[in-house]
mmCIF file of C-alpha atoms in Angstrom:
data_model
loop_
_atom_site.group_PDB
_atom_site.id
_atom_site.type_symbol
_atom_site.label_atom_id
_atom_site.label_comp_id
_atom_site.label_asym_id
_atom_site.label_seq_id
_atom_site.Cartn_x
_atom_site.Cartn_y
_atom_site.Cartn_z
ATOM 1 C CA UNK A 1 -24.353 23.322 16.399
ATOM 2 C CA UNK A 2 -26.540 21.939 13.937
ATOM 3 C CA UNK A 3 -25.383 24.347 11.316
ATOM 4 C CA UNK A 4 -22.589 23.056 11.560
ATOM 5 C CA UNK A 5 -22.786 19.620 11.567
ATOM 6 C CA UNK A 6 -24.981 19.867 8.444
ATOM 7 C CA UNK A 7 -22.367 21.660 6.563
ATOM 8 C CA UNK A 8 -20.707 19.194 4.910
ATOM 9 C CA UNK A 9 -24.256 17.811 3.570
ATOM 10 C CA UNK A 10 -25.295 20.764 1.964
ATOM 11 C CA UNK A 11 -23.238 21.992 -0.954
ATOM 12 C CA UNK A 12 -24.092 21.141 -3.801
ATOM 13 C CA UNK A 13 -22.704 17.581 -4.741
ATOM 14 C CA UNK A 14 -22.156 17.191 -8.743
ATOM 15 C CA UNK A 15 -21.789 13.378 -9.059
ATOM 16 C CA UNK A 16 -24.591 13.070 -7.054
ATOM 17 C CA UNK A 17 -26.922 15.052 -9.023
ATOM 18 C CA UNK A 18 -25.201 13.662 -12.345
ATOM 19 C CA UNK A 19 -25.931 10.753 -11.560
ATOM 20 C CA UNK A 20 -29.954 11.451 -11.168
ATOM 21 C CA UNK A 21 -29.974 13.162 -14.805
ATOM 22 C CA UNK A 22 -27.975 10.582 -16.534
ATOM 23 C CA UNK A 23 -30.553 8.001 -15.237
ATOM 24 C CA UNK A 24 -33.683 10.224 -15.855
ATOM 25 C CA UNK A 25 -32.701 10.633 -19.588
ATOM 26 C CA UNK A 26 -32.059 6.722 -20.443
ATOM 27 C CA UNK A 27 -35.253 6.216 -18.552
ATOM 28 C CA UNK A 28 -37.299 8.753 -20.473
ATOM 29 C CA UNK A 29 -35.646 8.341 -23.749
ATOM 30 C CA UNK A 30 -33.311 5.981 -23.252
ATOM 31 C CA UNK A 31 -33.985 3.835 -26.499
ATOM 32 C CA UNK A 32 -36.009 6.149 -28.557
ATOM 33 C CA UNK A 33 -35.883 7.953 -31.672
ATOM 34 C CA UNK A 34 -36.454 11.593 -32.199
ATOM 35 C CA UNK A 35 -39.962 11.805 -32.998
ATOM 36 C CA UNK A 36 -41.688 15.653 -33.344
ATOM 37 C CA UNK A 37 -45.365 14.915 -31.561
ATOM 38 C CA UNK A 38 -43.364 13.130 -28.374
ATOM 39 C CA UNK A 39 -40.379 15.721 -27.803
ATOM 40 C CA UNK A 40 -42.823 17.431 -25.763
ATOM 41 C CA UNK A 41 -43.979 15.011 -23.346
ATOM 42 C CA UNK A 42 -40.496 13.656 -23.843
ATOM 43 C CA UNK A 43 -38.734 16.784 -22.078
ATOM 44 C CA UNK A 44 -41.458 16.949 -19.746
ATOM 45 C CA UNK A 45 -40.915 13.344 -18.501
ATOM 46 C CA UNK A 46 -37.086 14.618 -18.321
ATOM 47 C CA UNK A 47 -37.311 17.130 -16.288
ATOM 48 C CA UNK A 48 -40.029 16.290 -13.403
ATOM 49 C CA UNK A 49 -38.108 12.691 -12.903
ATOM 50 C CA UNK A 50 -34.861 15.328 -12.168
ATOM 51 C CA UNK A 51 -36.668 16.892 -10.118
ATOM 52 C CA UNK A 52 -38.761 14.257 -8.358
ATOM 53 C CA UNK A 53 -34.981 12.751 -7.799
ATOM 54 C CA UNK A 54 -33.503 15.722 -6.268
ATOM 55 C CA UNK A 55 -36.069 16.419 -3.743
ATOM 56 C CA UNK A 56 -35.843 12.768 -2.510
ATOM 57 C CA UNK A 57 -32.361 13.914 -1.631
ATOM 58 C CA UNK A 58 -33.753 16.167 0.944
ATOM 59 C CA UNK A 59 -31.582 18.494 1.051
ATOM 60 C CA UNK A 60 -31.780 22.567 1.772
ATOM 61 C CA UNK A 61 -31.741 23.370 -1.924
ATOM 62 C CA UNK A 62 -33.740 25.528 -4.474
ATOM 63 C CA UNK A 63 -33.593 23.628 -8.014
ATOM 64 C CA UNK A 64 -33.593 24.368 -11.136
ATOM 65 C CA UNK A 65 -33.630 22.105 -14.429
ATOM 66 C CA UNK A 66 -33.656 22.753 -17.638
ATOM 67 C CA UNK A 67 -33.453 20.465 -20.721
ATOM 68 C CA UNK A 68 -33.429 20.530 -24.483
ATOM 69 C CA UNK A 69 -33.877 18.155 -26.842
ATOM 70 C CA UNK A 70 -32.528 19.152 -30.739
ATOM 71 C CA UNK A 71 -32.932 16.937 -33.635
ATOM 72 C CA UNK A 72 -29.892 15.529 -35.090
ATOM 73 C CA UNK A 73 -29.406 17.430 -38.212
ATOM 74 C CA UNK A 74 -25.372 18.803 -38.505
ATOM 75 C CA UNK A 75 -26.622 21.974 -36.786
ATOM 76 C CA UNK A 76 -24.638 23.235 -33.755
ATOM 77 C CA UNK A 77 -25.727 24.860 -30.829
ATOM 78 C CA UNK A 78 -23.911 26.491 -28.076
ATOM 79 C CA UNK A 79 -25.267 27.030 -24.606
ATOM 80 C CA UNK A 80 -23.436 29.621 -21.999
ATOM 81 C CA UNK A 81 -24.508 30.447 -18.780
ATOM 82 C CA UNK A 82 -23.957 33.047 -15.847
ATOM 83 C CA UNK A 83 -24.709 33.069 -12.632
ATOM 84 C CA UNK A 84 -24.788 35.334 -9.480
ATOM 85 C CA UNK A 85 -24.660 32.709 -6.486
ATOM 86 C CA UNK A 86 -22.584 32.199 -3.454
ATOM 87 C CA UNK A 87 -19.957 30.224 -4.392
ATOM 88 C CA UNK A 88 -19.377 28.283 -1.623
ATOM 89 C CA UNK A 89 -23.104 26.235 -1.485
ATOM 90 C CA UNK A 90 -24.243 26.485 -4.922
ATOM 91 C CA UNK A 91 -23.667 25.063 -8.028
ATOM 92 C CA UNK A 92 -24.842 23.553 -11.495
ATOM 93 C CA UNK A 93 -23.999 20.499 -13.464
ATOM 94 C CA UNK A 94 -25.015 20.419 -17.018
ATOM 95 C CA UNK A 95 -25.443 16.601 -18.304
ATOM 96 C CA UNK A 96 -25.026 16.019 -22.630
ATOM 97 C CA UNK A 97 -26.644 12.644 -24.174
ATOM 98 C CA UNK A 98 -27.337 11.881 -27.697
ATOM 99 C CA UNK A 99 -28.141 8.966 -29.678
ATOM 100 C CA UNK A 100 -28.481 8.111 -33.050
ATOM 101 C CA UNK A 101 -31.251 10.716 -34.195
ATOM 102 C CA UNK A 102 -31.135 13.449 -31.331
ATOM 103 C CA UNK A 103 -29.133 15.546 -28.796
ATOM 104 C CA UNK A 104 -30.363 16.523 -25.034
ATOM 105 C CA UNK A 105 -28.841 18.368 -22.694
ATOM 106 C CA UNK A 106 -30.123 18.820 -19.013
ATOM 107 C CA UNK A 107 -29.169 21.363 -16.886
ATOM 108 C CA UNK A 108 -29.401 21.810 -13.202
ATOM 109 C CA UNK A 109 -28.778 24.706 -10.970
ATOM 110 C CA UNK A 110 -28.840 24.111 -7.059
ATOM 111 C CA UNK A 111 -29.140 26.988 -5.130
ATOM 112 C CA UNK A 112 -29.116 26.588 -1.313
ATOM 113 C CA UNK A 113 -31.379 28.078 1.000
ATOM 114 C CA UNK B 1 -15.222 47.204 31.309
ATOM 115 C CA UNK B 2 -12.953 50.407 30.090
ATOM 116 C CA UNK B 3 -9.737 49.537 28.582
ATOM 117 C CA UNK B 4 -7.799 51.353 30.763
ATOM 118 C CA UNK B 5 -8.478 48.810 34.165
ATOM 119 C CA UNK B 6 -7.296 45.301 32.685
ATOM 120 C CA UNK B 7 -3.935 46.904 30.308
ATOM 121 C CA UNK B 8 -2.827 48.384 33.796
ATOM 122 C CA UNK B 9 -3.471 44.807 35.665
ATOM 123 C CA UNK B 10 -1.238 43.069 32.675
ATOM 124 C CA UNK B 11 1.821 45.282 32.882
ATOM 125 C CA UNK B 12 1.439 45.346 36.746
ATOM 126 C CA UNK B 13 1.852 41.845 36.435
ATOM 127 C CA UNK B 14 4.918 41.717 34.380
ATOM 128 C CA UNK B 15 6.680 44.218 36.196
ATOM 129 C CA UNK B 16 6.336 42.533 39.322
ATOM 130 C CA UNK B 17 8.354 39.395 37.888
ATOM 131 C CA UNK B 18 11.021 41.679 36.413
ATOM 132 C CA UNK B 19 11.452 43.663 39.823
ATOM 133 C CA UNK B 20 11.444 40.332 41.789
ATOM 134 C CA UNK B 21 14.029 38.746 39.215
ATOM 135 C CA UNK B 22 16.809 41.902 39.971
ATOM 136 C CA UNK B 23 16.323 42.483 43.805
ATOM 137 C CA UNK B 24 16.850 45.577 45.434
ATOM 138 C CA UNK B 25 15.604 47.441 42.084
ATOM 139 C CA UNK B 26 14.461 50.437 43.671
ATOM 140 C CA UNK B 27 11.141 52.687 43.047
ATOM 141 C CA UNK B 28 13.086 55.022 40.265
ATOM 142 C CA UNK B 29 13.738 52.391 38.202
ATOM 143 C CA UNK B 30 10.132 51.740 37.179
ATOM 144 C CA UNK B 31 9.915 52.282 33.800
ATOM 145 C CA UNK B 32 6.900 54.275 32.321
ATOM 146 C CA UNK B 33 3.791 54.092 33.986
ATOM 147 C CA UNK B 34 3.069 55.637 36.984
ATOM 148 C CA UNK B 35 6.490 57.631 37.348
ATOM 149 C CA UNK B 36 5.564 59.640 40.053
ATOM 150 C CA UNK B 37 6.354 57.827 43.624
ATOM 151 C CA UNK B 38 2.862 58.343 45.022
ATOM 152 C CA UNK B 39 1.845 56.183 41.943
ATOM 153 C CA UNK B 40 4.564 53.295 42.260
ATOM 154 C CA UNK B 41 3.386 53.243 46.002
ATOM 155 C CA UNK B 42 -0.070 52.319 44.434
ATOM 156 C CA UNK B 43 1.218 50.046 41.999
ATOM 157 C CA UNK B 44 3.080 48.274 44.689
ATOM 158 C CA UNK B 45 0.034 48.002 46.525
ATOM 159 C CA UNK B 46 -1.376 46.823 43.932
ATOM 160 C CA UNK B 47 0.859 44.223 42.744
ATOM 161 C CA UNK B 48 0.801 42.484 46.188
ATOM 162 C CA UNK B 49 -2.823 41.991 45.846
ATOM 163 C CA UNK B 50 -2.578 40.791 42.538
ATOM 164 C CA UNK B 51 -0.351 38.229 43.639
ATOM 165 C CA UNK B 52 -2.416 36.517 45.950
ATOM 166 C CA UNK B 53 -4.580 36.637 43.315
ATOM 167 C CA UNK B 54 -2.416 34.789 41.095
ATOM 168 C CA UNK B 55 -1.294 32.555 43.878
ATOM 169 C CA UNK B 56 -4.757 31.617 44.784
ATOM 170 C CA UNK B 57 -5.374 31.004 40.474
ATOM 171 C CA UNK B 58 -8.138 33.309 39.750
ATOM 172 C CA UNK B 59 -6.047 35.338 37.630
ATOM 173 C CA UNK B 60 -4.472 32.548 36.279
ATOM 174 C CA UNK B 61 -5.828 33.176 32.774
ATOM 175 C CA UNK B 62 -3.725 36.686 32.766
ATOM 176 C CA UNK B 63 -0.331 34.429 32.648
ATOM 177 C CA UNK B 64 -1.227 33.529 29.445
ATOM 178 C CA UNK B 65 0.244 37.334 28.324
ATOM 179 C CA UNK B 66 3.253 38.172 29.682
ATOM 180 C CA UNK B 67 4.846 39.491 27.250
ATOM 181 C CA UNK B 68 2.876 42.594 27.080
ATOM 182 C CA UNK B 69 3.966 45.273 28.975
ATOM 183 C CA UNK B 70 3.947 49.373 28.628
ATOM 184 C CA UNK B 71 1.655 51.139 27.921
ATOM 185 C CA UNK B 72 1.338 50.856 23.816
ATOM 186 C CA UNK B 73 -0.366 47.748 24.409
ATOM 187 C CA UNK B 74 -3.044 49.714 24.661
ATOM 188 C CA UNK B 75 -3.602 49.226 21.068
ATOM 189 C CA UNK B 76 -2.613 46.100 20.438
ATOM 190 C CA UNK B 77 -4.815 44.572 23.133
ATOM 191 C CA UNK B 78 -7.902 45.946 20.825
ATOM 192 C CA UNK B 79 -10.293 43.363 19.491
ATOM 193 C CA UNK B 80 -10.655 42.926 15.991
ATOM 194 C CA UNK B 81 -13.484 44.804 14.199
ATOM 195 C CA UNK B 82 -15.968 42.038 13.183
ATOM 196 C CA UNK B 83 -18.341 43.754 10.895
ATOM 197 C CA UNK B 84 -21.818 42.092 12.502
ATOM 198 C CA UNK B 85 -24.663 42.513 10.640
ATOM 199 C CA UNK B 86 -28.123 42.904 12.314
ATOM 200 C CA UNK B 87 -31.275 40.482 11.740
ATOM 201 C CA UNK B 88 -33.449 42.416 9.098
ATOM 202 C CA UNK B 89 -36.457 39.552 10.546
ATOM 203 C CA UNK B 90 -37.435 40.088 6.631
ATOM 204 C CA UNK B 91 -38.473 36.912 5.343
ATOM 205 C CA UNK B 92 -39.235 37.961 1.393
ATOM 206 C CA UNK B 93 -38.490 41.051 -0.559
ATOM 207 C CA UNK B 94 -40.544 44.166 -0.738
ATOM 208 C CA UNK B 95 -43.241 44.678 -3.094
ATOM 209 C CA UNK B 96 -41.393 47.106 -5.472
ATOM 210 C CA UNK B 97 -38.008 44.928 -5.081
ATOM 211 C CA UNK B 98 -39.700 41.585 -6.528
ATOM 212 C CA UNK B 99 -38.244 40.123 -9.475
ATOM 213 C CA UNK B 100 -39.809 41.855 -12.266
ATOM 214 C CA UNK B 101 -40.139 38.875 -14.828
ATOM 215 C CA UNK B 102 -41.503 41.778 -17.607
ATOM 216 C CA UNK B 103 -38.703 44.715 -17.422
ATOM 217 C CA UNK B 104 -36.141 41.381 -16.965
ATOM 218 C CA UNK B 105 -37.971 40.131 -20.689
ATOM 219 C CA UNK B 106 -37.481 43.677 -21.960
ATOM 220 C CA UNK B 107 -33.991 43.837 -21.124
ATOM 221 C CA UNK B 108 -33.215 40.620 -22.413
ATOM 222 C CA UNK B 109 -34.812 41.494 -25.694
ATOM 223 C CA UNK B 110 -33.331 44.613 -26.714
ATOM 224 C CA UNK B 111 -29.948 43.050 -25.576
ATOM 225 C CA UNK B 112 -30.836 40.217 -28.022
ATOM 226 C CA UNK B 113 -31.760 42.124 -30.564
ATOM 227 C CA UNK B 114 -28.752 44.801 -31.030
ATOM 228 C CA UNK B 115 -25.987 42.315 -30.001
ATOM 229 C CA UNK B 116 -27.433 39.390 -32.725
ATOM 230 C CA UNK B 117 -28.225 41.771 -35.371
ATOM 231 C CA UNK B 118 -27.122 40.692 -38.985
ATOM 232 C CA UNK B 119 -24.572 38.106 -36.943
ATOM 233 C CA UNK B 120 -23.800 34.605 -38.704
ATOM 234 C CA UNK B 121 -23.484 31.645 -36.869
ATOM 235 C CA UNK B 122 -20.003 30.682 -36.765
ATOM 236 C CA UNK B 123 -18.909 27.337 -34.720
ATOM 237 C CA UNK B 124 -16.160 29.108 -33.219
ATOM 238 C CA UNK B 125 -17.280 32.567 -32.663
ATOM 239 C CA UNK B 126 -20.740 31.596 -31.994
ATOM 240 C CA UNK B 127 -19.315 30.142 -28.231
ATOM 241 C CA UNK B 128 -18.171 33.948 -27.574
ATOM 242 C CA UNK B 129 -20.887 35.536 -28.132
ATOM 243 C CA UNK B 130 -23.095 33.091 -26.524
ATOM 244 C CA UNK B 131 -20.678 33.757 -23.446
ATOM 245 C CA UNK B 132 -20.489 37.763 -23.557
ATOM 246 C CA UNK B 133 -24.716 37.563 -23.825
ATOM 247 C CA UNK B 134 -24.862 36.200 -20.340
ATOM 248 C CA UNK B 135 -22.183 38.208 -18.974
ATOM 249 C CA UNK B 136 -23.814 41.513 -20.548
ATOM 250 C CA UNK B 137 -27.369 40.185 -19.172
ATOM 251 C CA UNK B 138 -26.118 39.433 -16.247
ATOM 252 C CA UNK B 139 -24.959 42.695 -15.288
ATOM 253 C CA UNK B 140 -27.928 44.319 -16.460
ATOM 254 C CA UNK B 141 -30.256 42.452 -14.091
ATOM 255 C CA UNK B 142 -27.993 43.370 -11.514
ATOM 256 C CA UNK B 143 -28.007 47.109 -12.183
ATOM 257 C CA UNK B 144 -32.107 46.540 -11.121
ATOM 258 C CA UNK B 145 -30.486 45.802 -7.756
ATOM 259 C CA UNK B 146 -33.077 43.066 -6.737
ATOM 260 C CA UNK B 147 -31.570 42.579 -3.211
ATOM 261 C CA UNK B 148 -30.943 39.040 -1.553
ATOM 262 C CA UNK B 149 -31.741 37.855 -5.497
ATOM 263 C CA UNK B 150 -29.275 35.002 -6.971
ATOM 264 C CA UNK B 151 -29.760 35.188 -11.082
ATOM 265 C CA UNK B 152 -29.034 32.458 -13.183
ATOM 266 C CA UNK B 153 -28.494 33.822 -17.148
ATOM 267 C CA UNK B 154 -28.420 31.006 -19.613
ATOM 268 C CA UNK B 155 -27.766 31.556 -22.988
ATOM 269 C CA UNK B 156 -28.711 29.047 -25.935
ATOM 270 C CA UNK B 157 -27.180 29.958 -29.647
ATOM 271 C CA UNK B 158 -27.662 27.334 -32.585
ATOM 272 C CA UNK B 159 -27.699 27.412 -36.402
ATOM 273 C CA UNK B 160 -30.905 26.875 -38.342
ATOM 274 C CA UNK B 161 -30.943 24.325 -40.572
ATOM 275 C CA UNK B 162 -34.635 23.293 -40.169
ATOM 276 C CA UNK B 163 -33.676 21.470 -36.935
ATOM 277 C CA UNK B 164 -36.699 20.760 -34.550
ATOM 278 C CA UNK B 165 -35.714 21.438 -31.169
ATOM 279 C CA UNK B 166 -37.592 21.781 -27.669
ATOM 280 C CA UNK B 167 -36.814 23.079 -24.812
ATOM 281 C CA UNK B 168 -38.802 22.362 -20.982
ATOM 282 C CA UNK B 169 -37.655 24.072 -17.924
ATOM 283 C CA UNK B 170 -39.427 23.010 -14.485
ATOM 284 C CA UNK B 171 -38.031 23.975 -10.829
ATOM 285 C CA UNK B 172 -38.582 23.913 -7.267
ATOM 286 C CA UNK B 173 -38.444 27.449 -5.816
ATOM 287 C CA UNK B 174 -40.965 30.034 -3.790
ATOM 288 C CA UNK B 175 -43.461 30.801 -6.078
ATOM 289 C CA UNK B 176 -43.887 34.220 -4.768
ATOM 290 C CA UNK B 177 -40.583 35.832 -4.588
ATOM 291 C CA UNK B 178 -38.971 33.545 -7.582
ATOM 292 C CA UNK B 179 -39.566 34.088 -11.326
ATOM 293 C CA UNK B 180 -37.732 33.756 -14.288
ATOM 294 C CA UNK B 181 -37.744 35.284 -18.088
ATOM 295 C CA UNK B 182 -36.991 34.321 -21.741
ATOM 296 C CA UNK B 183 -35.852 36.221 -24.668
ATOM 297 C CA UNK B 184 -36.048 34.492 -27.951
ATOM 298 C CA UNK B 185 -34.208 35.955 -31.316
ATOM 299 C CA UNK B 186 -33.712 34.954 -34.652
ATOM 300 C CA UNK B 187 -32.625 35.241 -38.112
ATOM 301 C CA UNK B 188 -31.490 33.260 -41.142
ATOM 302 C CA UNK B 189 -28.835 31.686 -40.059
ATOM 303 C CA UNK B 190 -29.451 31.614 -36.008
ATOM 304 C CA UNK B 191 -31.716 31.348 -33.516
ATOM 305 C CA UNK B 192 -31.040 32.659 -30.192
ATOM 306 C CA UNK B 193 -32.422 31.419 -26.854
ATOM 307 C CA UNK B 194 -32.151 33.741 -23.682
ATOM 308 C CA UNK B 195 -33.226 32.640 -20.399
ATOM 309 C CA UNK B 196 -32.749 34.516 -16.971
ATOM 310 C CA UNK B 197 -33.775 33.098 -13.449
ATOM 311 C CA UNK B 198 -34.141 35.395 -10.468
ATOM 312 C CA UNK B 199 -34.232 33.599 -7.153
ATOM 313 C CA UNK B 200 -35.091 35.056 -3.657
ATOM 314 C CA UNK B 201 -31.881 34.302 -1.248
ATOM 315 C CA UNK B 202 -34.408 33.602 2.166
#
């Protein structure tokens, strides 16, 4: 029954955990600029407020996050990804921000239990 | 309970409502079953008890299916093959069947290095290839047939022009049975980042 009942709860929401990356990035970089000795802590910072976010939301899942930071330079990059999931309870959502002098994009993959 | 006892039960049933509806319908007109008359005397036995049974609602839940009768509903009474699969009680993988994070990096590399080789970036093209390089990775994990494992291939391409870039990856997961790998490749006008997760389905 409690299967169930919990069903709707766990898939993987993508506003939701849009949301929680849009708000980690302005609050670890929100007004900064790109600066080579800080991308480091700077990605760091990212990534464990994701996470620390999606565990409050307490839900069955196995996360992953990813993100990358890239100087603003007239380079391009292009990221692809595949995956080998159940359809049906997991998913990803892949967040892009830039300012003025740099580019991140966060990725997270939410795999259910 | 063998399927022979209810079926016979169900078309008793029916025929008793079509032999009460004509009246006088005698023994030979019984269609099918049982067309011998020491058989139709047992049926007829039978029937009577079944109707008090019905009368007095135990069977009720056989009304439900009158409209099978004869005896090919044999077959079509059936249940449905639900494939059912057993508990393993297996709560991680075996030791040989872990997610190799070093034959995954090998993989990865030599993919890396024969698909990218003496490749330009191009802004259109570049999306492609990025695309094909998880597919191709993807299937290549899965012909080490980690079982229960869900892989996630992500594949970064960019063009060098003395960019700075950095790139952190954290995540919550069993740190016995879950691992991940990264390929890196590069030339003069690309670099070429490869990253593979492998993570245990409990």
């Amino acid at each position: 029954m409690d299967d169930f009942q919990s069903g709707e709860e766990t898939a993987f929401v993508v506003d939701e955990v849009s949301n929680i990356i849009k708000e980690a990035v302005e609050g670890a970089i929100g007004g900064n600029a790109y600066q080579h000795n800080k991308v480091n802590q700077w990605t760091s910072n990212v990534v464990e407020q994701c996470l620390n976010q999606l565990t409050k939301l307490g839900k069955p899942f196995k996360y992953i996050v990813t993100c990358v930071i890239m100087q603003k330079n007239g380079a391009g990059l292009h990221t692809a990804s595949s995956c080998f999931w159940d359809n049906t309870t997991d998913g990803s959502c892949t967040v892009r921000w830039e300012n003025k002098t740099m580019y991140c994009i966060v990725s997270v993959f939410g795999l259910a239990i | 309970m063998s399927n022979g006892q209810p079926t016979r039960r169900i078309s008793q049933v029916s025929r008793r409502t079509s032999m009460s509806s004509g009246s006088g319908q005698g023994m030979g007109q019984m269609p099918g079953y049982g067309a011998s008359p020491a058989a139709a005397h047992r049926w007829r036995k039978l029937s009577r008890t079944m109707s008090l049974a019905l009368s007095m609602g135990r069977r009720f839940s056989y009304l439900g299916r009158p409209s099978v009768a004869g005896m090919h509903s044999d077959h079509m009474r059936m249940p449905k093959m639900e494939v059912k699969l057993e508990n393993t009680y297996q709560l991680k993988p075996d030791e040989d069947k872990k997610y190799s994070p070093h034959a995954v990096r090998t993989v990865m590399q030599n993919i890396l290095d024969s698909t990218l080789d003496g490749v330009r970036y191009d802004p259109t093209s570049s999306a492609i290839v990025a695309q094909n390089l998880t597919d191709v990775i993807k299937t290549r994990i899965k012909e080490f047939n980690y079982h229960r494992y869900k892989i996630i291939v992500t594949v970064y391409i960019g063009s060098q022009k003395g960019q700075s870039l950095q790139m952190s990856s954290r995540a919550i997961w069993d740190t016995e049975n879950d691992n991940f790998s990264t390929a890196t490749y590069t030339n003069e006008s690309l670099f070429c980042v490869a990253l593979a997760h492998g993570v245990y389905f409990e």
